Amino acid sequence: SCTACAEKSILYYEEGRCPGNKVYCDPRARPEFCTMEYAPVCAHYEDADTGALLKRSAGSRCSACGDYAVKYYTLGEC
């Protein structure tokens, strides 16, 4: 439930449990391929050069978490 979203020790939970909150990508289970589903999310990632946290829209949660730079996403476009 939404209580899990507030816990910093929780690395991953199922989408839809806490709309609008951060959904962390599971670093142990990054997707290798994604379907052509279009359900946009806002991917938050760390810039490799500056270390700054940036964001960009991704077509789906799968495509967001398939990028190793992405730490988490929020539902909807950025």
Tab-separated table of C-alpha atoms in Angstrom:
chain	number	residue	atom	x	y	z
A	1	SER	CA	0.000	0.000	0.000
A	2	CYS	CA	1.046	3.645	0.065
A	3	THR	CA	2.907	3.142	3.319
A	4	ALA	CA	5.576	1.283	1.329
A	5	CYS	CA	6.110	4.368	-0.839
A	6	ALA	CA	7.305	6.416	2.109
A	7	GLU	CA	9.809	3.813	3.272
A	8	LYS	CA	13.311	4.545	1.964
A	9	SER	CA	14.321	0.912	2.471
A	10	ILE	CA	11.718	-0.305	-0.056
A	11	LEU	CA	13.463	-0.628	-3.439
A	12	TYR	CA	10.500	-1.773	-5.517
A	13	TYR	CA	6.765	-2.199	-5.363
A	14	GLU	CA	4.014	-2.825	-7.895
A	15	GLU	CA	2.880	0.090	-10.040
A	16	GLY	CA	-0.459	1.605	-9.185
A	17	ARG	CA	-0.189	1.201	-5.445
A	18	CYS	CA	0.737	4.843	-4.839
A	19	PRO	CA	-0.112	7.018	-7.840
A	20	GLY	CA	2.069	10.101	-8.149
A	21	ASN	CA	4.791	8.760	-5.878
A	22	LYS	CA	8.226	7.490	-6.797
A	23	VAL	CA	8.479	3.953	-8.141
A	24	TYR	CA	12.077	2.766	-7.840
A	25	CYS	CA	13.525	0.547	-10.544
A	26	ASP	CA	14.738	-2.771	-9.183
A	27	PRO	CA	18.473	-2.836	-9.980
A	28	ARG	CA	18.441	-6.662	-9.828
A	29	ALA	CA	15.680	-7.032	-12.426
A	30	ARG	CA	16.188	-4.505	-15.228
A	31	PRO	CA	14.101	-5.406	-18.312
A	32	GLU	CA	16.056	-6.549	-21.358
A	33	PHE	CA	13.269	-5.765	-23.818
A	34	CYS	CA	9.884	-4.004	-23.680
A	35	THR	CA	6.639	-4.183	-25.628
A	36	MET	CA	5.413	-1.181	-27.600
A	37	GLU	CA	3.007	-0.206	-24.801
A	38	TYR	CA	2.516	3.564	-24.471
A	39	ALA	CA	1.846	4.501	-20.861
A	40	PRO	CA	4.149	7.501	-20.262
A	41	VAL	CA	6.124	7.969	-17.071
A	42	CYS	CA	8.594	10.584	-15.898
A	43	ALA	CA	12.010	8.912	-15.550
A	44	HIS	CA	14.422	10.424	-13.010
A	45	TYR	CA	18.070	9.670	-13.701
A	46	GLU	CA	21.538	10.746	-12.642
A	47	ASP	CA	23.636	12.641	-15.203
A	48	ALA	CA	26.866	10.690	-15.711
A	49	ASP	CA	29.010	13.835	-16.057
A	50	THR	CA	27.623	16.106	-13.341
A	51	GLY	CA	25.832	13.707	-11.005
A	52	ALA	CA	22.771	15.978	-11.164
A	53	LEU	CA	19.351	14.355	-10.949
A	54	LEU	CA	17.496	15.007	-14.215
A	55	LYS	CA	14.189	13.833	-15.640
A	56	ARG	CA	12.726	12.964	-19.024
A	57	SER	CA	9.529	11.397	-20.285
A	58	ALA	CA	9.667	7.694	-21.164
A	59	GLY	CA	7.086	5.719	-23.128
A	60	SER	CA	6.494	3.192	-20.352
A	61	ARG	CA	7.769	2.017	-16.985
A	62	CYS	CA	9.593	-0.786	-18.778
A	63	SER	CA	11.515	1.562	-21.067
A	64	ALA	CA	12.325	3.821	-18.104
A	65	CYS	CA	13.737	1.008	-15.942
A	66	GLY	CA	15.528	-0.552	-18.910
A	67	ASP	CA	17.905	2.426	-18.759
A	68	TYR	CA	20.501	1.769	-16.037
A	69	ALA	CA	20.841	5.503	-15.330
A	70	VAL	CA	17.181	5.735	-14.237
A	71	LYS	CA	16.732	5.510	-10.470
A	72	TYR	CA	12.943	5.847	-10.290
A	73	TYR	CA	9.919	7.116	-12.181
A	74	THR	CA	6.627	8.825	-11.440
A	75	LEU	CA	3.389	8.183	-13.308
A	76	GLY	CA	2.596	10.499	-16.228
A	77	GLU	CA	4.808	12.577	-18.496
A	78	CYS	CA	7.323	15.049	-17.077
